[in-house]
Amino acid sequence: MSRTHNCGELKLGNLGEIVTLCGWVQKSRNLGGMTFVDLRDRYGITQLAFNMEKNSNLCANARCLGREYVIEIIGEVVERENKNNLIPTGEIEIEVAEFTILNIAKTPPFTIEDDTDGGEEIRMKYRYLDIRRNPIKENLMLRAKISSETRKYLDEQGFCEVETPYLIKSTQEGARDFIVPSRMNENQFYALPQSPQTFKQLLMVAGMDKYYQIVKCFRDEDLRADRQPEFTQIDCEMSFVNQEDILNTFEGLTKHLLKTIKGVELENFPRISYDDAIKTYGSDKPDIRFDMNFIEMNDVCKNKGVGIFDDAELVIAINVKGCANYTRKQLDSLSNFVKTPQVGANGLIYCKYNQDGSSKSSVDKFFDENARIKWAEKAECDKGDLLLIMAGKANNTRKSLGILRLHLAEELGLRNPEVFSAVWVLDFPLLEWDEETQIYHAMHHPFTAPKPEDIEKLNDSPSTVRANAYDLVLNGNEIGGGSIRIHNKDLQQLMFKNLGFSAEEAEKQFGFLMNAFEYGAPPHGGIALGFDRLCAILGGQESIRDFIAFPKNNAGRDVMIDSPSNIDNNQLKELNISLKN
Ligand code: ASP
């Protein structure tokens, strides 16, 4: 290798050494007698100095170096006059004796700086330039570290990494499959895996005992904000375990990552049932970094002859601590917010408990001081607190208040990305009724086991059956989900029947799995963590896109390689595909 060092490592201890460095020209400054060039590589920036007096030719040539030129230099490490203590190499510079231009560069379409002037679209088109910027480069390095720490932990726990195929069979498992035509098998198609679910279960039947894989998954869904059609999971499965074993193992992984990546020691994760999460936070992925738990107010609000409450199925409130001083304008803005389609509420009622002991609500016409005091007792409001109340249909009202709770927390700075709080959500319903198609869907997936004590309800009241399924929630994001699986053919058949599959369809699509269950399938269960999201949260950011080297845009396109794209007629013919004109 021609390089003796990288651009991030030379310090005063190297004074006098003759070194060879390679990198990109970040910027250059001509100051008459001297020219300074910042040379950049993945490791950092080192200042190069060219002296007009000592070597006028060289210095003149250095003045022709454009931004992002790729160069190699040889020179001596010298102490800098004006030290820069913001960078590790800031005490030295290289007095250059010779340099070679390895490649010239066009002027980049946006500045390669931490704060760039490039918009999203242009950054994605020239992603290779975008990755030269520190924030993106650091995200990718963080991602690599998280994946290496994940492997370290799981290897130590005895997990074996096994790769499963990407060209598999299309099944109705949840989302829509991406389809790949097979040239060698005319008119037949592979599907890309939505997850390695059935394969990891077959690995358990195969006796692999503890499996993991950091694996790409593919789902052809309409892209909601911050979803990618291909994404990465930490996918795991274990045999001869119960739910408790899995929770402990992956709580351990999460703690290990928080500790090694962020230096944060997490307490044992609280656990909450799905029902309680919905009742307390209006969400099955509650952010528990802050309180504002829901308080049910039916008994103190209803049956007082006031329509908004009397007509409502549910009246709930949150106590926003210390916010009685919210202005009219702030309250109006909250009230407008809850009426947006995204929140979908019909209104918001407030009651301020002022510091002087007085109180004032937006429904003073109907409720007197005594009523307001009762509310305060119920919701544990002190002087200075603001009570926000919503009323309506139970599910909708909980959902709306849940969104308002997050919105307020955001406004109040309670969602600090450097504070971490994890929670397990347990006891999900097994099935979910779909009004549109009038059939049940598996809430997690069709392979999830019902709680043994609920199995008999599968025939008569399927919607009340709870699953041995769990989600791991970090800072209000679902970062993982899994379940104990069905490992018995009869139960799996019953499950497919409940999901509206005929016996033939079930056999056709999943016969391979049910047959395997007849050859000694161990009890097993597992989980998958969303790796991109985990990286973003540990990186303190909302969006996953900048934690993926080459992400797709909201329309599922890669604008750099311009994909998806047309293919030529010969290819189409070979695949027996004719296009619609
Ligand atoms: N395969 C599931 C998923 O992708 C995770 C699991 O149940 O292990 O959500």
Coordinates of C-alpha atoms and ligand atoms in Angstrom, one line a residue:
M1 CA 0.0 0.0 0.0
S2 CA 1.3 3.4 -0.9
R3 CA -0.3 5.2 2.1
T4 CA 1.7 5.3 5.3
H5 CA -1.2 6.9 7.3
N6 CA -4.8 7.9 6.9
C7 CA -6.1 11.5 7.1
G8 CA -7.3 11.2 10.7
E9 CA -4.4 9.9 12.7
L10 CA -1.3 12.2 12.5
K11 CA -0.5 14.0 15.8
L12 CA 2.3 15.9 17.4
G13 CA 4.0 12.6 18.2
N14 CA 4.6 12.1 14.4
L15 CA 6.5 15.4 14.0
G16 CA 9.4 15.0 11.5
E17 CA 8.1 11.9 9.9
I18 CA 7.9 11.7 6.1
V19 CA 4.4 10.4 5.3
T20 CA 2.3 9.5 2.3
L21 CA -1.4 10.3 2.4
C22 CA -4.2 9.9 -0.1
G23 CA -7.6 11.4 -0.2
W24 CA -10.0 14.0 -1.6
V25 CA -9.5 17.8 -1.7
Q26 CA -12.1 19.1 0.7
K27 CA -11.1 22.7 0.1
S28 CA -8.0 24.9 -0.6
R29 CA -7.1 28.4 0.5
N30 CA -4.5 30.5 -1.2
L31 CA -2.9 33.1 1.1
G32 CA -0.3 34.6 -1.1
G33 CA 2.9 32.9 0.1
M34 CA 1.1 29.8 1.3
T35 CA -1.6 27.5 0.0
F36 CA -3.5 25.2 2.4
V37 CA -5.4 22.2 1.3
D38 CA -7.7 20.1 3.5
L39 CA -7.3 16.5 2.5
R40 CA -10.1 14.2 3.5
D41 CA -10.7 10.5 3.7
R42 CA -13.1 8.3 5.7
Y43 CA -10.9 8.8 8.8
G44 CA -10.7 12.6 9.0
I45 CA -9.0 15.7 7.6
T46 CA -5.4 16.6 7.5
Q47 CA -4.1 20.0 6.5
L48 CA -1.5 20.2 3.7
A49 CA 0.7 23.2 3.4
F50 CA 2.4 24.3 0.2
N51 CA 5.1 27.0 0.6
M52 CA 5.6 29.4 -2.4
E53 CA 9.0 30.4 -1.3
K54 CA 10.3 26.9 -0.7
N55 CA 8.8 25.3 -3.8
S56 CA 7.0 27.8 -6.1
N57 CA 6.3 25.2 -8.9
L58 CA 4.7 22.8 -6.6
C59 CA 2.7 25.6 -4.9
A60 CA 1.5 26.9 -8.2
N61 CA 0.4 23.4 -9.2
A62 CA -1.4 23.0 -5.9
R63 CA -3.4 26.1 -6.7
C64 CA -5.0 24.2 -9.6
L65 CA -6.4 21.5 -7.3
G66 CA -10.2 21.5 -7.5
R67 CA -12.7 20.3 -5.0
E68 CA -12.9 16.5 -4.7
Y69 CA -9.8 15.9 -6.8
V70 CA -8.2 12.7 -5.7
I71 CA -4.5 13.1 -4.8
E72 CA -1.6 11.4 -3.2
I73 CA 1.0 13.5 -1.3
I74 CA 4.4 12.9 0.3
G75 CA 5.6 15.4 2.9
E76 CA 6.8 16.0 6.4
V77 CA 4.7 16.3 9.5
V78 CA 5.3 19.7 11.0
E79 CA 3.7 21.6 13.9
R80 CA 1.0 24.0 12.9
E81 CA 1.1 27.7 13.8
N82 CA -2.6 28.2 14.1
K83 CA -3.8 25.1 15.8
N84 CA -7.4 23.8 15.3
N85 CA -8.5 22.0 18.4
L86 CA -11.8 20.9 16.8
I87 CA -10.2 18.1 14.8
P88 CA -7.8 15.3 16.1
T89 CA -5.1 16.2 13.5
G90 CA -5.5 20.0 14.3
E91 CA -2.0 20.4 15.8
I92 CA 0.0 19.4 12.8
E93 CA 0.1 19.9 9.0
I94 CA 2.0 18.2 6.2
E95 CA 4.6 20.3 4.4
V96 CA 4.2 18.8 1.0
A97 CA 7.3 17.8 -1.0
E98 CA 5.5 16.1 -3.9
F99 CA 2.0 15.3 -5.0
T100 CA 0.2 13.3 -7.7
I101 CA -3.2 13.8 -9.0
L102 CA -4.8 10.4 -9.0
N103 CA -8.0 11.6 -10.5
I104 CA -9.7 14.9 -11.3
A105 CA -13.3 15.6 -10.3
K106 CA -16.1 17.7 -11.7
T107 CA -17.5 20.2 -9.3
P108 CA -19.9 18.3 -7.1
P109 CA -23.6 19.3 -7.5
F110 CA -23.9 20.0 -3.8
T111 CA -21.4 20.9 -1.1
I112 CA -19.7 18.0 0.6
E113 CA -20.1 19.5 4.1
D114 CA -21.9 18.4 7.3
D115 CA -24.7 20.9 6.5
T116 CA -25.1 20.5 2.7
D117 CA -27.0 22.8 0.4
G118 CA -28.2 19.7 -1.5
G119 CA -31.9 18.7 -1.4
E120 CA -33.0 15.1 -0.8
E121 CA -33.5 14.2 -4.5
I122 CA -30.1 15.4 -5.7
R123 CA -28.3 13.8 -2.7
M124 CA -30.0 10.5 -3.6
K125 CA -29.0 10.8 -7.2
Y126 CA -25.4 11.3 -6.3
R127 CA -25.5 9.2 -3.2
Y128 CA -21.8 8.3 -3.5
L129 CA -21.0 12.0 -3.0
D130 CA -23.6 12.2 -0.2
I131 CA -21.9 9.3 1.6
R132 CA -18.6 11.3 1.6
R133 CA -20.3 13.7 4.1
N134 CA -19.7 13.0 7.7
P135 CA -23.3 12.6 8.9
I136 CA -24.1 9.9 6.4
K137 CA -20.7 8.2 6.6
E138 CA -21.0 8.1 10.4
N139 CA -24.5 6.6 10.2
L140 CA -23.2 3.8 8.0
M141 CA -20.3 3.2 10.4
L142 CA -22.8 3.1 13.3
R143 CA -24.8 0.6 11.4
A144 CA -21.8 -1.6 10.9
K145 CA -21.0 -1.4 14.6
I146 CA -24.5 -2.3 15.6
S147 CA -24.5 -5.3 13.3
S148 CA -21.1 -6.5 14.6
E149 CA -22.3 -6.1 18.3
T150 CA -25.5 -8.0 17.4
R151 CA -23.4 -10.8 16.0
K152 CA -21.1 -10.8 19.0
Y153 CA -24.0 -11.1 21.4
L154 CA -25.9 -13.7 19.5
D155 CA -22.8 -15.8 18.8
E156 CA -22.0 -15.7 22.5
Q157 CA -25.5 -16.9 23.3
G158 CA -25.0 -19.9 21.0
F159 CA -27.0 -18.7 18.0
C160 CA -25.9 -20.0 14.6
E161 CA -26.1 -17.7 11.6
V162 CA -27.8 -19.5 8.7
E163 CA -28.6 -17.9 5.3
T164 CA -32.1 -18.6 3.8
P165 CA -33.0 -18.2 0.2
Y166 CA -34.1 -15.0 -1.5
L167 CA -35.9 -16.7 -4.3
I168 CA -38.9 -18.4 -2.7
K169 CA -42.5 -19.1 -3.2
S170 CA -45.4 -16.6 -3.2
T171 CA -47.8 -17.1 -0.3
Q172 CA -50.5 -15.0 1.2
E173 CA -48.8 -14.3 4.4
G174 CA -49.4 -10.6 5.1
A175 CA -48.1 -8.0 2.7
R176 CA -47.8 -8.2 -1.1
D177 CA -44.9 -10.2 -2.5
F178 CA -42.3 -9.0 -5.0
I179 CA -42.4 -11.4 -7.9
V180 CA -39.5 -12.7 -10.0
P181 CA -40.2 -14.6 -13.2
S182 CA -38.4 -17.8 -13.8
R183 CA -36.8 -18.2 -17.2
M184 CA -36.2 -21.9 -16.8
N185 CA -39.7 -22.7 -15.6
E186 CA -42.0 -21.2 -18.1
N187 CA -44.9 -19.2 -16.7
Q188 CA -43.7 -19.7 -13.1
F189 CA -42.6 -17.2 -10.6
Y190 CA -40.5 -16.9 -7.5
A191 CA -41.3 -14.4 -4.8
L192 CA -38.8 -12.5 -2.7
P193 CA -39.2 -13.2 1.0
Q194 CA -41.3 -10.9 3.2
S195 CA -39.3 -12.5 6.0
P196 CA -37.5 -15.8 6.4
Q197 CA -40.4 -16.9 8.7
T198 CA -41.2 -20.4 7.3
F199 CA -37.5 -21.2 6.7
K200 CA -36.5 -20.3 10.2
Q201 CA -39.2 -22.6 11.5
L202 CA -38.0 -25.4 9.2
L203 CA -34.5 -24.8 10.7
M204 CA -36.0 -25.5 14.1
V205 CA -37.6 -28.8 12.8
A206 CA -34.1 -29.4 11.4
G207 CA -32.6 -29.2 14.8
M208 CA -30.6 -26.0 14.5
D209 CA -31.9 -24.9 17.9
K210 CA -30.9 -21.3 17.8
Y211 CA -30.8 -19.4 14.5
Y212 CA -30.2 -15.9 13.5
Q213 CA -29.6 -13.9 10.4
I214 CA -29.2 -10.2 9.6
V215 CA -31.3 -10.4 6.5
K216 CA -33.0 -8.4 3.7
C217 CA -36.8 -8.7 3.5
F218 CA -39.0 -7.4 0.8
R219 CA -42.6 -6.2 0.9
D220 CA -44.4 -4.6 -2.0
E221 CA -46.6 -2.3 0.0
D222 CA -47.7 1.2 -0.7
L223 CA -44.9 3.2 0.8
R224 CA -46.0 5.1 3.9
A225 CA -43.6 7.7 5.2
D226 CA -40.2 6.2 6.0
R227 CA -40.9 2.7 4.8
Q228 CA -38.6 0.9 2.4
P229 CA -39.6 -1.9 0.0
E230 CA -36.5 -3.7 1.0
F231 CA -35.3 -3.5 4.6
T232 CA -33.2 -5.4 7.0
Q233 CA -34.2 -7.5 10.0
I234 CA -32.3 -9.2 12.8
D235 CA -34.2 -12.4 12.4
C236 CA -34.1 -15.1 15.2
E237 CA -35.7 -18.4 16.2
M238 CA -35.2 -20.7 19.2
S239 CA -36.3 -24.2 20.1
F240 CA -37.6 -25.6 23.4
V241 CA -38.3 -22.2 24.7
N242 CA -41.3 -20.3 26.1
Q243 CA -42.2 -16.7 25.7
E244 CA -40.2 -15.8 28.9
D245 CA -37.0 -17.2 27.4
I246 CA -37.3 -15.2 24.3
L247 CA -38.1 -12.0 26.0
N248 CA -35.1 -12.4 28.3
T249 CA -32.7 -13.2 25.4
F250 CA -33.7 -10.2 23.3
E251 CA -34.0 -7.8 26.2
G252 CA -30.4 -8.9 26.7
L253 CA -29.5 -8.1 23.1
T254 CA -31.2 -4.7 23.3
K255 CA -29.4 -3.8 26.6
H256 CA -26.1 -5.0 25.1
L257 CA -26.5 -2.7 22.1
L258 CA -27.6 0.3 24.2
K259 CA -24.6 -0.3 26.4
T260 CA -21.9 -0.9 23.8
I261 CA -23.2 1.7 21.3
K262 CA -24.6 4.5 23.5
G263 CA -23.0 3.7 26.9
V264 CA -26.5 3.6 28.4
E265 CA -27.5 1.0 31.0
L266 CA -31.2 0.2 30.7
E267 CA -33.3 -1.1 33.7
N268 CA -35.4 -4.2 33.1
F269 CA -38.0 -3.5 30.5
P270 CA -41.5 -3.0 31.8
R271 CA -44.2 -5.2 30.3
I272 CA -47.7 -4.2 29.4
S273 CA -50.6 -6.1 27.8
Y274 CA -51.8 -4.9 24.4
D275 CA -55.2 -4.1 26.0
D276 CA -53.6 -2.0 28.7
A277 CA -51.3 -0.2 26.2
I278 CA -54.3 0.8 24.2
K279 CA -56.2 1.9 27.3
T280 CA -53.3 3.8 28.8
Y281 CA -51.6 5.3 25.8
G282 CA -54.0 4.8 22.9
S283 CA -51.2 3.0 21.0
D284 CA -49.7 -0.5 20.9
K285 CA -46.3 1.1 20.7
P286 CA -46.3 3.5 23.6
D287 CA -43.6 6.0 24.2
I288 CA -43.0 5.7 27.9
R289 CA -40.2 8.2 28.3
F290 CA -42.9 10.5 29.7
D291 CA -46.3 10.0 31.6
M292 CA -49.5 11.7 30.4
N293 CA -51.3 8.4 30.9
F294 CA -54.9 8.3 29.9
I295 CA -57.5 8.8 32.7
E296 CA -61.0 7.4 32.2
M297 CA -63.4 10.2 33.1
N298 CA -66.8 8.6 32.3
D299 CA -68.0 8.6 36.0
V300 CA -67.2 12.3 36.5
C301 CA -68.3 13.6 33.1
K302 CA -71.2 11.6 31.9
N303 CA -74.9 11.8 32.9
K304 CA -74.8 15.5 33.7
G305 CA -77.1 16.4 30.9
V306 CA -74.3 17.5 28.6
G307 CA -74.4 16.0 25.1
I308 CA -70.7 15.9 24.2
F309 CA -70.2 13.6 27.2
D310 CA -73.5 11.8 27.5
D311 CA -73.5 10.8 23.8
A312 CA -69.9 9.5 24.0
E313 CA -69.0 5.9 24.6
L314 CA -65.8 7.0 26.4
V315 CA -64.5 10.2 28.0
I316 CA -60.7 10.2 28.6
A317 CA -58.2 12.8 29.6
I318 CA -54.5 13.5 30.0
N319 CA -53.0 15.7 32.7
V320 CA -50.4 18.0 31.0
K321 CA -48.2 18.9 34.0
G322 CA -47.4 22.5 34.5
C323 CA -49.1 23.7 31.3
A324 CA -52.0 25.7 32.8
N325 CA -50.3 28.8 31.5
Y326 CA -51.0 27.8 27.9
T327 CA -52.3 30.8 26.0
R328 CA -55.6 31.0 24.1
K329 CA -53.5 30.7 20.9
Q330 CA -51.8 27.6 22.0
L331 CA -55.0 25.9 23.1
D332 CA -56.7 26.9 19.8
S333 CA -53.8 25.4 17.9
L334 CA -54.1 22.1 19.9
S335 CA -57.8 22.1 19.2
N336 CA -57.2 22.6 15.4
F337 CA -54.6 19.9 15.5
V338 CA -56.9 17.3 16.9
K339 CA -59.5 18.1 14.1
T340 CA -57.0 17.4 11.3
P341 CA -57.7 14.2 9.4
Q342 CA -54.5 12.7 10.7
V343 CA -55.9 12.8 14.3
G344 CA -59.6 12.6 13.4
A345 CA -61.2 13.9 16.7
N346 CA -64.2 16.2 16.7
G347 CA -62.9 18.5 19.4
L348 CA -60.8 19.1 22.5
I349 CA -62.0 20.2 25.9
Y350 CA -59.6 21.9 28.3
C351 CA -59.5 22.8 31.9
K352 CA -56.8 25.0 33.4
Y353 CA -55.9 24.7 37.1
N354 CA -54.3 28.0 37.8
Q355 CA -51.6 28.7 40.3
D356 CA -53.9 30.9 42.4
G357 CA -56.3 28.0 42.9
S358 CA -58.9 29.1 40.4
S359 CA -59.8 26.9 37.5
K360 CA -61.2 27.6 34.0
S361 CA -62.5 25.2 31.4
S362 CA -63.8 25.5 27.8
V363 CA -67.1 24.1 29.0
D364 CA -67.7 26.4 32.0
K365 CA -71.2 27.0 30.6
F366 CA -72.1 23.4 31.7
F367 CA -69.7 22.6 34.5
D368 CA -69.1 24.6 37.6
E369 CA -66.2 24.8 40.0
N370 CA -67.4 21.7 41.9
A371 CA -67.3 19.6 38.7
R372 CA -63.9 20.9 37.8
I373 CA -62.6 20.0 41.3
K374 CA -64.0 16.5 40.8
W375 CA -62.1 16.2 37.5
A376 CA -58.9 17.4 39.1
E377 CA -59.2 14.8 41.9
K378 CA -59.8 12.1 39.3
A379 CA -56.9 13.1 37.1
E380 CA -54.6 14.1 40.0
C381 CA -54.3 17.7 38.7
D382 CA -52.4 20.1 40.8
K383 CA -52.2 23.9 40.6
G384 CA -50.5 24.8 37.4
D385 CA -51.7 21.7 35.4
L386 CA -53.7 21.6 32.2
L387 CA -56.3 18.9 31.8
L388 CA -57.2 17.9 28.2
I389 CA -60.4 15.9 27.6
M390 CA -61.7 14.0 24.6
A391 CA -65.0 12.2 24.2
G392 CA -66.4 9.9 21.5
K393 CA -66.3 6.3 20.3
A394 CA -63.8 4.3 22.5
N395 CA -61.3 3.2 19.8
N396 CA -61.2 6.4 17.9
T397 CA -61.0 8.6 20.9
R398 CA -58.1 6.6 22.3
K399 CA -56.3 6.7 19.0
S400 CA -56.8 10.5 18.7
L401 CA -55.7 11.2 22.3
G402 CA -52.7 9.0 21.7
I403 CA -51.6 11.2 18.8
L404 CA -52.2 14.3 20.8
R405 CA -50.2 12.9 23.7
L406 CA -47.2 12.4 21.4
H407 CA -47.7 15.8 19.8
L408 CA -47.6 17.5 23.2
A409 CA -44.6 15.6 24.3
E410 CA -42.8 16.7 21.1
E411 CA -43.8 20.3 21.8
L412 CA -42.7 20.1 25.4
G413 CA -39.3 18.5 24.5
L414 CA -40.2 15.2 26.3
R415 CA -39.1 13.0 23.4
N416 CA -35.4 13.5 23.8
P417 CA -33.6 11.2 21.4
E418 CA -30.8 10.7 23.8
V419 CA -33.1 9.2 26.5
F420 CA -34.0 5.5 25.9
S421 CA -37.0 3.6 27.2
A422 CA -38.0 0.2 26.1
V423 CA -41.2 -1.7 26.9
W424 CA -42.6 -5.2 25.9
V425 CA -46.1 -5.2 24.7
L426 CA -47.7 -8.7 25.3
D427 CA -50.9 -10.6 24.8
F428 CA -51.9 -9.4 21.4
P429 CA -55.1 -10.6 19.9
L430 CA -54.5 -13.5 17.6
L431 CA -56.9 -12.3 14.9
E432 CA -58.1 -9.1 13.6
W433 CA -61.4 -8.6 11.8
D434 CA -61.2 -6.9 8.4
E435 CA -64.4 -5.0 7.7
E436 CA -63.6 -4.6 4.0
T437 CA -63.0 -8.3 3.2
Q438 CA -65.2 -9.6 6.0
I439 CA -62.5 -12.1 7.1
Y440 CA -60.1 -12.5 9.9
H441 CA -56.4 -11.6 9.4
A442 CA -53.6 -12.9 11.6
M443 CA -52.6 -9.9 13.7
H444 CA -48.9 -11.1 13.7
H445 CA -48.8 -13.9 11.1
P446 CA -50.6 -17.2 10.6
F447 CA -47.9 -19.2 12.3
T448 CA -48.4 -17.6 15.7
A449 CA -49.7 -19.8 18.5
P450 CA -52.8 -18.9 20.4
K451 CA -52.5 -18.9 24.2
P452 CA -53.2 -22.5 25.2
E453 CA -56.0 -21.5 27.5
D454 CA -57.7 -19.6 24.6
I455 CA -57.5 -22.3 22.0
E456 CA -61.0 -23.6 22.6
K457 CA -62.4 -20.2 21.9
L458 CA -61.1 -20.4 18.3
N459 CA -64.2 -22.1 17.1
D460 CA -66.8 -19.9 18.8
S461 CA -65.4 -16.5 19.4
P462 CA -62.1 -16.1 17.5
S463 CA -61.8 -12.4 18.1
T464 CA -61.3 -13.0 21.8
V465 CA -58.4 -15.4 21.4
R466 CA -55.1 -14.0 22.6
A467 CA -51.8 -14.8 21.0
N468 CA -48.5 -15.8 22.5
A469 CA -47.1 -12.8 20.6
Y470 CA -45.0 -9.8 21.8
D471 CA -43.6 -6.6 20.5
L472 CA -40.5 -4.8 21.6
V473 CA -41.0 -1.0 21.7
L474 CA -38.2 1.5 22.0
N475 CA -39.0 5.2 22.4
G476 CA -42.4 4.8 20.9
N477 CA -41.2 2.7 17.9
E478 CA -42.0 -0.9 17.3
I479 CA -38.5 -2.2 16.9
G480 CA -39.3 -5.9 17.1
G481 CA -42.1 -8.4 17.0
G482 CA -42.4 -12.2 17.4
S483 CA -44.3 -15.1 18.8
I484 CA -44.3 -18.6 20.0
R485 CA -45.3 -20.6 16.9
I486 CA -47.7 -23.4 16.2
H487 CA -45.8 -26.6 15.8
N488 CA -48.6 -29.0 15.3
K489 CA -50.3 -29.7 12.0
D490 CA -53.9 -29.9 13.3
L491 CA -53.7 -26.6 15.1
Q492 CA -52.0 -25.0 12.0
Q493 CA -54.8 -26.3 9.8
L494 CA -57.4 -24.9 12.2
M495 CA -55.6 -21.5 12.1
F496 CA -55.7 -21.4 8.3
K497 CA -59.4 -22.3 8.4
N498 CA -60.0 -19.3 10.7
L499 CA -58.1 -17.1 8.2
G500 CA -60.5 -18.2 5.4
F501 CA -58.2 -20.7 3.6
S502 CA -59.8 -23.8 2.2
A503 CA -58.0 -27.0 3.2
E504 CA -56.7 -27.3 -0.4
E505 CA -55.4 -23.7 -0.5
A506 CA -53.7 -24.2 2.9
E507 CA -52.1 -27.4 1.7
K508 CA -51.0 -25.9 -1.6
Q509 CA -49.4 -22.8 -0.1
F510 CA -48.1 -24.1 3.3
G511 CA -48.2 -27.9 2.9
F512 CA -44.3 -28.0 3.1
L513 CA -44.5 -26.5 6.6
M514 CA -47.4 -28.6 7.9
N515 CA -45.8 -31.7 6.5
A516 CA -42.6 -30.8 8.3
F517 CA -44.6 -30.6 11.6
E518 CA -45.3 -34.3 11.2
Y519 CA -41.6 -35.2 11.4
G520 CA -40.9 -34.2 15.0
A521 CA -41.2 -30.4 15.2
P522 CA -39.9 -29.0 18.5
P523 CA -41.8 -26.3 20.3
H524 CA -40.3 -23.1 19.1
G525 CA -40.6 -19.3 18.9
G526 CA -38.7 -16.3 17.8
I527 CA -38.6 -12.6 17.0
A528 CA -37.4 -10.2 14.3
L529 CA -36.0 -6.7 15.0
G530 CA -36.2 -4.0 12.4
F531 CA -32.6 -3.3 11.9
D532 CA -32.9 0.0 9.9
R533 CA -35.2 1.5 12.5
L534 CA -33.0 0.3 15.4
C535 CA -30.0 2.1 13.7
A536 CA -31.9 5.3 13.3
I537 CA -33.1 5.3 16.9
L538 CA -29.6 4.6 18.2
G539 CA -28.4 7.3 15.8
G540 CA -30.9 9.7 17.4
Q541 CA -32.8 10.3 14.3
E542 CA -36.4 9.9 13.1
S543 CA -35.8 8.7 9.5
I544 CA -34.3 5.4 8.5
R545 CA -33.2 6.6 5.0
D546 CA -29.9 8.0 6.0
F547 CA -29.0 4.8 7.8
I548 CA -29.2 2.8 4.5
A549 CA -26.4 3.2 2.0
F550 CA -28.6 3.2 -1.1
P551 CA -32.3 3.7 -0.1
K552 CA -35.3 4.1 -2.4
N553 CA -37.5 7.2 -2.5
N554 CA -41.2 7.4 -1.6
A555 CA -42.2 6.0 -4.9
G556 CA -39.9 3.0 -4.4
R557 CA -37.4 4.2 -6.9
D558 CA -33.6 4.2 -6.8
V559 CA -33.0 7.5 -8.5
M560 CA -29.3 6.9 -8.7
I561 CA -29.4 3.8 -10.9
D562 CA -32.8 4.7 -12.2
S563 CA -34.7 1.6 -11.1
P564 CA -37.2 0.1 -11.7
S565 CA -36.6 0.3 -15.4
N566 CA -37.8 -1.3 -18.7
I567 CA -36.1 -4.4 -19.9
D568 CA -35.4 -5.2 -23.5
N569 CA -37.7 -7.3 -25.7
N570 CA -35.4 -10.3 -25.8
Q571 CA -35.4 -10.5 -22.1
L572 CA -39.2 -10.2 -22.0
K573 CA -39.5 -12.9 -24.7
E574 CA -37.3 -15.3 -22.8
L575 CA -39.5 -14.8 -19.7
N576 CA -42.6 -15.2 -21.7
I577 CA -43.9 -11.8 -20.6
S578 CA -45.9 -9.5 -22.8
L579 CA -46.4 -5.9 -21.8
K580 CA -49.6 -4.0 -21.8
N581 CA -49.3 -1.1 -24.2
Ligands
ASP1 N1 -41.3 -12.9 10.7 C1 -41.9 -12.0 11.6 C2 -41.9 -10.6 11.0 O1 -41.2 -10.4 10.0 C3 -41.1 -11.9 12.9 C4 -41.2 -13.1 13.7 O2 -42.3 -13.5 14.0 O3 -40.2 -13.6 14.1 O4 -42.5 -9.7 11.5

